[in-house]
Short mmCIF file of C-alpha atoms in Angstrom, two decimals:
data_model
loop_
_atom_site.label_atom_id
_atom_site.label_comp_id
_atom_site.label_asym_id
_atom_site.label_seq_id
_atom_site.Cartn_x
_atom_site.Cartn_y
_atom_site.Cartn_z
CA UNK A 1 -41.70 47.74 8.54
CA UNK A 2 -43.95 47.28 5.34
CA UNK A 3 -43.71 49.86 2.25
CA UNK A 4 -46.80 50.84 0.93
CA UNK A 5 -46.38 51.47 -2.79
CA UNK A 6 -49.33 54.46 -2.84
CA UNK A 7 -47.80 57.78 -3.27
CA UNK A 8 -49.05 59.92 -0.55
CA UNK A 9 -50.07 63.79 -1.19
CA UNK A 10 -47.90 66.18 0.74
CA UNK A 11 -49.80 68.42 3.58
CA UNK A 12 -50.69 71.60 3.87
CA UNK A 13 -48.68 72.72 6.79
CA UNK A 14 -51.20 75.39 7.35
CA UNK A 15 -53.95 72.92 8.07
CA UNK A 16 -52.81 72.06 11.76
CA UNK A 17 -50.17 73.02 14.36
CA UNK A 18 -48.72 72.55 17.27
CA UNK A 19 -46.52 69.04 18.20
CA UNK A 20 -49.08 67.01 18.22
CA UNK A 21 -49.81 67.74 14.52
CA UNK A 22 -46.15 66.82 13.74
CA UNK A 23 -45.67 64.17 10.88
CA UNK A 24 -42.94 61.47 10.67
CA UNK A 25 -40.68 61.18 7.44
CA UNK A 26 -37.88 58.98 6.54
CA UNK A 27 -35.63 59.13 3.19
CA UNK A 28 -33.66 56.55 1.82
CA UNK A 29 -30.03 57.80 0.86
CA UNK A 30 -28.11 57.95 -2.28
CA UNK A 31 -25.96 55.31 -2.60
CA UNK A 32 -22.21 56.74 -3.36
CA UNK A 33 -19.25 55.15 -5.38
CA UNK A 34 -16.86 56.71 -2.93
CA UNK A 35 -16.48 54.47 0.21
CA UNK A 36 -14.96 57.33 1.84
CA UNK A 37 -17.55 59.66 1.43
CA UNK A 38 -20.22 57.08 1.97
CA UNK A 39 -18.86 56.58 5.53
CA UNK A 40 -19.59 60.30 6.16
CA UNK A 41 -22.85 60.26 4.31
CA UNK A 42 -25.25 60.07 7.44
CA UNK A 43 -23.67 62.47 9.35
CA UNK A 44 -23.74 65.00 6.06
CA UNK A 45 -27.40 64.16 5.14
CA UNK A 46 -28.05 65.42 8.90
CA UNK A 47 -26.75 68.42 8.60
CA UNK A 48 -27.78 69.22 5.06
CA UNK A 49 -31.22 68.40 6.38
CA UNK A 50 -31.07 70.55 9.12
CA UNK A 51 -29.76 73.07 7.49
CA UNK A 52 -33.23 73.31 5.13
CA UNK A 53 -34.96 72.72 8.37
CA UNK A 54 -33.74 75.98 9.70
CA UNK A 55 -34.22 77.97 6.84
CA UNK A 56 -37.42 77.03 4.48
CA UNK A 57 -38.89 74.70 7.03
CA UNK A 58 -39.11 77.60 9.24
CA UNK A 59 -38.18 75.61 12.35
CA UNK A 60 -40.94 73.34 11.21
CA UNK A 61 -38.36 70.55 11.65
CA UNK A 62 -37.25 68.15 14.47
CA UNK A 63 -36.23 64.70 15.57
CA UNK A 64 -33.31 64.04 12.95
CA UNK A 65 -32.27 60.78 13.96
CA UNK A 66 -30.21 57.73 11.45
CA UNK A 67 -33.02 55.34 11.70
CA UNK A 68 -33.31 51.55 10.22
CA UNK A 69 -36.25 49.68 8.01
CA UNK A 70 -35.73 46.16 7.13
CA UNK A 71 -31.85 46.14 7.96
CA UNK A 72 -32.05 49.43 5.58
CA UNK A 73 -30.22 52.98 7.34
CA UNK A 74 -32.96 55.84 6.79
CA UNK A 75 -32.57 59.09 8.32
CA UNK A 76 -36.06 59.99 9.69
CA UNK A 77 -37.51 63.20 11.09
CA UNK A 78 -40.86 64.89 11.97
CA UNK A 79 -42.00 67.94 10.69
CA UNK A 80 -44.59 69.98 12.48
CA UNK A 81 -47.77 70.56 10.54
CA UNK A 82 -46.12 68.20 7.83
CA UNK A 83 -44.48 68.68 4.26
CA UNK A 84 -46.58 71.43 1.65
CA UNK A 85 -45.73 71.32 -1.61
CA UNK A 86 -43.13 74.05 -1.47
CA UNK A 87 -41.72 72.13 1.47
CA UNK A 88 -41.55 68.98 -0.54
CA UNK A 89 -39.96 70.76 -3.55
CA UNK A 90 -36.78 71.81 -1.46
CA UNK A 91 -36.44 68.63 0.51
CA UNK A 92 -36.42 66.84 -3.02
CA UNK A 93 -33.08 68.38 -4.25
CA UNK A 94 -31.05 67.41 -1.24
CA UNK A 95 -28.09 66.15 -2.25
CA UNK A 96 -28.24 62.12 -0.43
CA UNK A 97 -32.02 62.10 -1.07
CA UNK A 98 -32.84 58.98 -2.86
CA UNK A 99 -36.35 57.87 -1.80
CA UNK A 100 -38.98 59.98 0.60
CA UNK A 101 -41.38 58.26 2.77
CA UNK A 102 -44.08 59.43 4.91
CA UNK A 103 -43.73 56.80 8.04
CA UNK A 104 -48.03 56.49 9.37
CA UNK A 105 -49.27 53.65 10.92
CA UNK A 106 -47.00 51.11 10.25
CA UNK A 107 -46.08 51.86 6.75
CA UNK A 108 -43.33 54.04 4.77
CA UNK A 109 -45.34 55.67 2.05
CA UNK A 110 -43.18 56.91 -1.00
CA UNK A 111 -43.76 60.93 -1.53
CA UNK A 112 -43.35 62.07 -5.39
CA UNK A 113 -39.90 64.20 -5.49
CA UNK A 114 -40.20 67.48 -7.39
CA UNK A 115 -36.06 67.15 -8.47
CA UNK A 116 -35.33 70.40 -9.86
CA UNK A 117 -32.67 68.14 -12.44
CA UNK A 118 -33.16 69.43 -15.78
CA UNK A 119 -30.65 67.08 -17.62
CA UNK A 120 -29.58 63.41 -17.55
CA UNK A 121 -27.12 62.52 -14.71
CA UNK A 122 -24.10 62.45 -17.30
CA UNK A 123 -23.57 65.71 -16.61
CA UNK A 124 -22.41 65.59 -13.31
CA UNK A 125 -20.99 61.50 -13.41
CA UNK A 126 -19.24 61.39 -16.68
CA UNK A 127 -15.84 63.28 -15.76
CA UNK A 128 -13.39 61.57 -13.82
CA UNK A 129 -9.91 62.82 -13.21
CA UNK A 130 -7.83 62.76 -10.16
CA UNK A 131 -8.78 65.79 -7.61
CA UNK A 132 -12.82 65.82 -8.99
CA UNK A 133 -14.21 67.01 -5.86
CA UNK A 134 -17.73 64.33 -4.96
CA UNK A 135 -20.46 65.68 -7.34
CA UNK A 136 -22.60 64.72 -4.39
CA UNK A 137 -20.73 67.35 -2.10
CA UNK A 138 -20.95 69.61 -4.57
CA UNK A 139 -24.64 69.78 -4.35
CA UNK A 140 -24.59 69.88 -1.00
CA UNK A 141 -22.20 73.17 -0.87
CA UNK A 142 -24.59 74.43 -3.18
CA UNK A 143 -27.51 73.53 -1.62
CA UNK A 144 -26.88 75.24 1.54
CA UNK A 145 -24.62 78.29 -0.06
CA UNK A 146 -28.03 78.95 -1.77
CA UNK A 147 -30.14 78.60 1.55
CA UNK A 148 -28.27 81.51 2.79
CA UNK A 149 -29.50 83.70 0.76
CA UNK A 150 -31.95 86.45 1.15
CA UNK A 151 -34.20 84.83 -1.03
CA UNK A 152 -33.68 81.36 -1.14
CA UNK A 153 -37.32 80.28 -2.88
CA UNK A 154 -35.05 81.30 -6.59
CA UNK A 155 -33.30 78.47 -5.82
CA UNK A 156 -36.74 77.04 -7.43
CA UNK A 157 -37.41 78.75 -9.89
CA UNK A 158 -33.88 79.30 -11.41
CA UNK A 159 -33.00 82.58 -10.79
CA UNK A 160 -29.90 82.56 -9.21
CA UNK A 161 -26.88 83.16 -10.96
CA UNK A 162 -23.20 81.14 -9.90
CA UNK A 163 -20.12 81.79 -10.05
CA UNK A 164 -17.22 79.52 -8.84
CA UNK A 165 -13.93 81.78 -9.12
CA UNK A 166 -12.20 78.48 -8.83
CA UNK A 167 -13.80 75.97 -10.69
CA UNK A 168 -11.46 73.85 -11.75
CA UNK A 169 -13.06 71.07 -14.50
CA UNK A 170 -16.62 73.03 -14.08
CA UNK A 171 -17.98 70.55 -11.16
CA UNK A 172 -19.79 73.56 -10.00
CA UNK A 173 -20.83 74.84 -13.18
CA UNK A 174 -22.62 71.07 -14.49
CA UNK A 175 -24.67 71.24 -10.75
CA UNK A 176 -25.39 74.80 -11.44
CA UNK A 177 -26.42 73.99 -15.01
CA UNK A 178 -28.38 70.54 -13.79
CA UNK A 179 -30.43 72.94 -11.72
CA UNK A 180 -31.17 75.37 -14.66
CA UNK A 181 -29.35 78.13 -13.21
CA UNK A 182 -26.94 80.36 -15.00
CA UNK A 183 -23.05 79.92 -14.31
CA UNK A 184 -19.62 81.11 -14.65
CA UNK A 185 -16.58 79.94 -13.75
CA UNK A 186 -12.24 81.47 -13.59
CA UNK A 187 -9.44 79.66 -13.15
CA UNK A 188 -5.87 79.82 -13.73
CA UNK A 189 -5.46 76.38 -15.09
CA UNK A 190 -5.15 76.58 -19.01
CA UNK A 191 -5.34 71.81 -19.38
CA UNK A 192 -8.75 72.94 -17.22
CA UNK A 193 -10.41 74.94 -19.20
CA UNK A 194 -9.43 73.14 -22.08
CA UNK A 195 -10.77 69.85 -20.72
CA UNK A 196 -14.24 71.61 -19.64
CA UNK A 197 -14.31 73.78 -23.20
CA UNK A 198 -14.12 69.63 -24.51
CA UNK A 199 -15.94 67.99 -22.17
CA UNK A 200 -19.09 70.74 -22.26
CA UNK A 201 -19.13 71.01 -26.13
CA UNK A 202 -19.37 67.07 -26.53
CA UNK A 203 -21.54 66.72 -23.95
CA UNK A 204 -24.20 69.10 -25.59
CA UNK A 205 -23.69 67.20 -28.77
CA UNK A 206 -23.72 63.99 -27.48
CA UNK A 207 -27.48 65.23 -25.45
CA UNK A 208 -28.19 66.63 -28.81
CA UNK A 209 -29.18 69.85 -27.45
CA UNK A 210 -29.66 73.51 -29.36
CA UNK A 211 -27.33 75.53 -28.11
CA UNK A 212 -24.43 78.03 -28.84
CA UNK A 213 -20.66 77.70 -28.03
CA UNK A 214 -17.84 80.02 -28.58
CA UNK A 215 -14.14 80.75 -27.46
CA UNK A 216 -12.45 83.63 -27.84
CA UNK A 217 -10.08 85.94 -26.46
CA UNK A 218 -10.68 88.74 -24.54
CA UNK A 219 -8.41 92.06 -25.01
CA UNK A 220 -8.87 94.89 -23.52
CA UNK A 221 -6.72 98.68 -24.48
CA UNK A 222 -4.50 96.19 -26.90
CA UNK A 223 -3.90 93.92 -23.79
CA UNK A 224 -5.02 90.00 -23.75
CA UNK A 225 -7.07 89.59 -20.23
CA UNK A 226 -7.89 86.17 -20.66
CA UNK A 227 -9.65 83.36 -23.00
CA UNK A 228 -13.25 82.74 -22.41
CA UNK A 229 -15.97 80.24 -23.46
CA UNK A 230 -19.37 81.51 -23.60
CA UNK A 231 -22.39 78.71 -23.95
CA UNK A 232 -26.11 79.03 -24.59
CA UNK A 233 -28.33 75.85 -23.97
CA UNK A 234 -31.64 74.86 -23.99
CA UNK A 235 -33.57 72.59 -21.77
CA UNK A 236 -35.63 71.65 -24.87
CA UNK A 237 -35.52 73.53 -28.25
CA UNK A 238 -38.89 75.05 -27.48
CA UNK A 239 -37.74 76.98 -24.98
CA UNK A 240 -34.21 77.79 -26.62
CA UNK A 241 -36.57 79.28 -29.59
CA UNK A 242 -38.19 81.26 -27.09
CA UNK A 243 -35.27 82.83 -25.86
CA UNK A 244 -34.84 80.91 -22.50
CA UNK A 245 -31.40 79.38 -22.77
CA UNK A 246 -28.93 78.55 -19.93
CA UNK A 247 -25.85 80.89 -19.88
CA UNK A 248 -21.99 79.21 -19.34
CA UNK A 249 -19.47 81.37 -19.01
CA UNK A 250 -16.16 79.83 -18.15
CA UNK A 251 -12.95 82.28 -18.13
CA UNK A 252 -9.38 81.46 -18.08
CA UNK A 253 -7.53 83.80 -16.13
CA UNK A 254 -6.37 84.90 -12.85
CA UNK A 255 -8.96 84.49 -10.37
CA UNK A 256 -8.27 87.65 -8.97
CA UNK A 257 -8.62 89.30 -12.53
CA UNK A 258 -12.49 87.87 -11.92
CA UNK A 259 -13.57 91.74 -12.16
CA UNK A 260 -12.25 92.07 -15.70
CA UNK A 261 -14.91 89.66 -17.22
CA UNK A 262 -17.79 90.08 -15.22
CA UNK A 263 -19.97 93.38 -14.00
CA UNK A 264 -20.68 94.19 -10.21
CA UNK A 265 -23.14 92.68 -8.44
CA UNK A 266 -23.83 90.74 -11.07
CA UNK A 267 -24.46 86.90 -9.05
CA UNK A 268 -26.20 85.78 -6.14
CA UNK A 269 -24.03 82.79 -4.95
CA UNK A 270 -20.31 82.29 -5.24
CA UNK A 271 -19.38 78.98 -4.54
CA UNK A 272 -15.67 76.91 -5.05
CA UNK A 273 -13.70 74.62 -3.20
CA UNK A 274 -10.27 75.90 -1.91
CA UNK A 275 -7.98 74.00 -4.19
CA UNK A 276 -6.07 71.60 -1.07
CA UNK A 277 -2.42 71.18 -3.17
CA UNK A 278 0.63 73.04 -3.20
CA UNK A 279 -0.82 75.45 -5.77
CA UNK A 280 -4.19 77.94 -5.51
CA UNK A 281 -5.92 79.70 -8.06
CA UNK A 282 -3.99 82.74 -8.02
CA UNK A 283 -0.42 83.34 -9.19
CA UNK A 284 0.70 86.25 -6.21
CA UNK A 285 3.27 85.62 -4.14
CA UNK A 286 1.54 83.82 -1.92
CA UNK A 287 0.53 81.31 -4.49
CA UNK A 288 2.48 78.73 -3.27
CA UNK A 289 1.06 78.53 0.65
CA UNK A 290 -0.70 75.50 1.04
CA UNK A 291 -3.85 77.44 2.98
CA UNK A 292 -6.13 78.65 1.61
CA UNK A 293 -5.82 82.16 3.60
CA UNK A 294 -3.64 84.04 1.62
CA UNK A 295 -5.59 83.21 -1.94
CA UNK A 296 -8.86 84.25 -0.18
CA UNK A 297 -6.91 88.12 1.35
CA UNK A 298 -6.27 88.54 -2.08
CA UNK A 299 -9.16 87.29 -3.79
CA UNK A 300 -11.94 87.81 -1.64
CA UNK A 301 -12.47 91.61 -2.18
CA UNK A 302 -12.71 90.86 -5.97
CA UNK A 303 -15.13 88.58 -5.29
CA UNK A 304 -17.37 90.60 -3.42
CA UNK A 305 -17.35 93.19 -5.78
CA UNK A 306 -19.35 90.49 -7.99
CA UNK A 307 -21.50 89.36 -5.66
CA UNK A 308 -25.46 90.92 -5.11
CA UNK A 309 -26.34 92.01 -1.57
CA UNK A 310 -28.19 90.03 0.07
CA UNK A 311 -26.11 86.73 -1.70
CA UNK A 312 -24.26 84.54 -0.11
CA UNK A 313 -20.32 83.03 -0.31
CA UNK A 314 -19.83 79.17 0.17
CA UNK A 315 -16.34 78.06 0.36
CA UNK A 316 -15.33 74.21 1.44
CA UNK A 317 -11.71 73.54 2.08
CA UNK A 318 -8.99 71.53 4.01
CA UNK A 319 -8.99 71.99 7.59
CA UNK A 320 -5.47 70.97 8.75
CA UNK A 321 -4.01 73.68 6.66
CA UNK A 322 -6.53 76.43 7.95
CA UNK A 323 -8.74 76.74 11.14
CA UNK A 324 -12.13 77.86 10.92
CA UNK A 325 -11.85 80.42 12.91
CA UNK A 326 -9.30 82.54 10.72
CA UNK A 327 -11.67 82.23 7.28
CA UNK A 328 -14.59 83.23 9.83
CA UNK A 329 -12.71 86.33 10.72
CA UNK A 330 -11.63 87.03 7.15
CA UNK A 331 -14.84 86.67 5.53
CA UNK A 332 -16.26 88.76 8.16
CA UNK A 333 -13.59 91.77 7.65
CA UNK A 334 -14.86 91.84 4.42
CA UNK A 335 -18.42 92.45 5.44
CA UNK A 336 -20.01 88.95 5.77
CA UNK A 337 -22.22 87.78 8.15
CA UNK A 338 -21.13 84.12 8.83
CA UNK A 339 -23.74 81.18 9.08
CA UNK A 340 -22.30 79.85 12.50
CA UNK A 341 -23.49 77.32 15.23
CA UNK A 342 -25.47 74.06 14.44
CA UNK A 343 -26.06 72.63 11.85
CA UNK A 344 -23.08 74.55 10.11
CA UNK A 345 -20.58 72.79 11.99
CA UNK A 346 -21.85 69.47 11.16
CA UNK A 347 -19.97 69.37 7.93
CA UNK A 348 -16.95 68.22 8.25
CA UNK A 349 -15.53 64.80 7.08
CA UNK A 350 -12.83 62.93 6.04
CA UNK A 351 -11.38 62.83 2.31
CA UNK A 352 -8.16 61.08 2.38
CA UNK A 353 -5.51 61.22 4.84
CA UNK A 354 -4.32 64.65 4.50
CA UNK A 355 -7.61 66.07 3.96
CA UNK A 356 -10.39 66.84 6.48
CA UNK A 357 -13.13 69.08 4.49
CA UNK A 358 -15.13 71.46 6.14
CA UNK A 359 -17.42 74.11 4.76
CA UNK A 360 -18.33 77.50 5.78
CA UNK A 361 -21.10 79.95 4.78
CA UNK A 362 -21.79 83.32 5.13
CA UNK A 363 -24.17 85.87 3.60
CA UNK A 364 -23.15 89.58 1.92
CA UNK A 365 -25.59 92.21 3.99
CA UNK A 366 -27.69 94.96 2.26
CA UNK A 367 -25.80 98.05 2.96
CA UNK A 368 -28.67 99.10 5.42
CA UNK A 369 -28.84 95.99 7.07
CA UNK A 370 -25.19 96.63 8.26
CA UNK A 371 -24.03 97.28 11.45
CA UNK A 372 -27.40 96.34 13.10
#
């Protein structure tokens, strides 16, 4: 198979239909430092892909198939009608996407990628510490957390607002931040916010970015609630000047005190990764169970306090320690509507020996849409 090195001009899906009209695609994927994850990769990348094909694709999308060129593993699939420009803007953020090709007589012609990455890749790459969760799963979590939202197209233009109640070193937050979008983060773990409170503040010195950073405490009727960092960035000073400045907000307390800090209904995704140790983000009695049930009974009513209708909840975690079907049945008590069947199932890999990670989805109804 020979590459042809002209960039060819997405479709207008509008302009034909029907399955004759359907157009072949293939992308390379992202090579990963993690031999683990890599192994899982192909298998991910399906499901990710699927995922958009159900939801901004419109159904649009078929064929998903691991494919090779030259020796080289693609995954290639058709899309009826072919990619528009919106299409092409999604497809470009998923999380394995390296390269895009348009596969037509013969040759694999590279697409331009409309990356929605507003910073360098330091952002996400340049923290390592035992337990990081992949910044490449990351993505992916959010990627399809944000899918499952009533109005996934702010996913482009930056309107949705994060929180991770568990965020650990802020893996969530730098993704959220890479894509422009506001974030805020709790966790329990005083060495972790102290790391990210370090980490963030060099980082936006090091980019040489305008921004603002403070930590304080935060007291409420003479009682301390928690310390909290609170960071304004700009994506260029231009637009800092102009008032258009990235939001951090990154809280350390209880995650269950999450409704002390921030206002109701006040973000459109929540997304974290069950922590898989001995110890979860919340300091009940349950604290020391090893699933992640208990910490989510507790915490998840908080948390949906905070979160919009019509947002959505994405939570990965470690399967031998809780079955699907009991944080399907949770999340549901609490008035979710769960993402279930394919491609949602297609998610779960291997981490290390005593972790299998899975992830699970599910979107907060409008109070109207309830019950139907």
């Amino acid at each position: 198979m020979n590459a042809s090195h002209t960039p060819a001009e997405p479709r207008d899906p509008v302009a034909a239909t029907g399955e004759e009209s359907a157009v072949t695609y293939a992308f390379l994927l992202l090579p990963s430092h993690n031999r683990v994850y890599a192994q899982a990769s192909v298998a991910l990348a399906q499901a990710e892909l699927e995922v958009f094909g159900q939801t901004v694709l419109e159904g649009r999308l078929d064929a998903v198939e691991r494919t090779e060129f030259g020796g080289v593993p693609y995954l290639s699939f058709r899309v009826r009608g072919g990619l528009g420009e919106r299409d092409l803007r999604f497809l470009s953020n998923l999380s394995s996407l390296y390269a895009l090709f348009e596969v037509a007589d013969g040759l694999l012609r590279p697409l331009p990628l409309r990356r929605l990455d507003k910073f360098a890749s330091d952002l996400l790459t340049i923290q390592k510490y035992p337990g990081k969760t992949n910044e490449d799963f990351t993505k992916l979590l959010l990627n399809v957390t944000a899918l499952a939202t009533e109005h996934p197209e702010r996913l482009l233009t930056g309107e949705l607002r994060v929180l991770d109640p568990l965020c650990g070193r802020g893996t969530t937050l730098n993704q959220a931040v890479m894509y422009g979008l506001d974030a805020a983060g709790v966790d329990h773990d005083g060495k972790s916010f102290e790391a990210y409170n370090t980490f963030l503040r060099q980082w936006l010195k090091n980019s040489r970015l305008k921004h603002q950073a403070e930590t304080s405490t935060v007291r409420r009727n003479r009682k301390n609630l928690g310390r909290r960092l609170q960071v304004r960035l700009g994506e260029t000073k231009e637009l800092y000047k102009k008032g258009q400045a990235i939001e951090v907000t990154v809280v350390h307390a209880d995650t269950t005190a999450s409704g002390e800090f921030f206002r109701r209904n006040s973000f459109d995704l929540i997304v974290t990764d069950a922590p898989y140790g001995v110890r979860h983000g919340s300091r009940s009695a349950q604290a020391l169970s090893r699933s992640p049930v208990p910490l989510l009974t507790s915490a998840l009513p908080v948390w949906t306090e905070l979160l919009r209708p019509g947002g959505a909840l994405g939570i990965s975690w470690n399967t031998h320690v809780a079955r699907r079907a009991e944080l399907a049945d949770l999340l549901a008590g609490h008035g979710y509507t769960v993402l279930d069947g394919e491609p949602y199932h297609g998610f779960r890999h291997r981490v290390d020996q005593s972790i299998d990670r899975d992830l699970i989805v599910a979107r907060l109804p409008r109070p109207t849409d309830r019950g139907r």
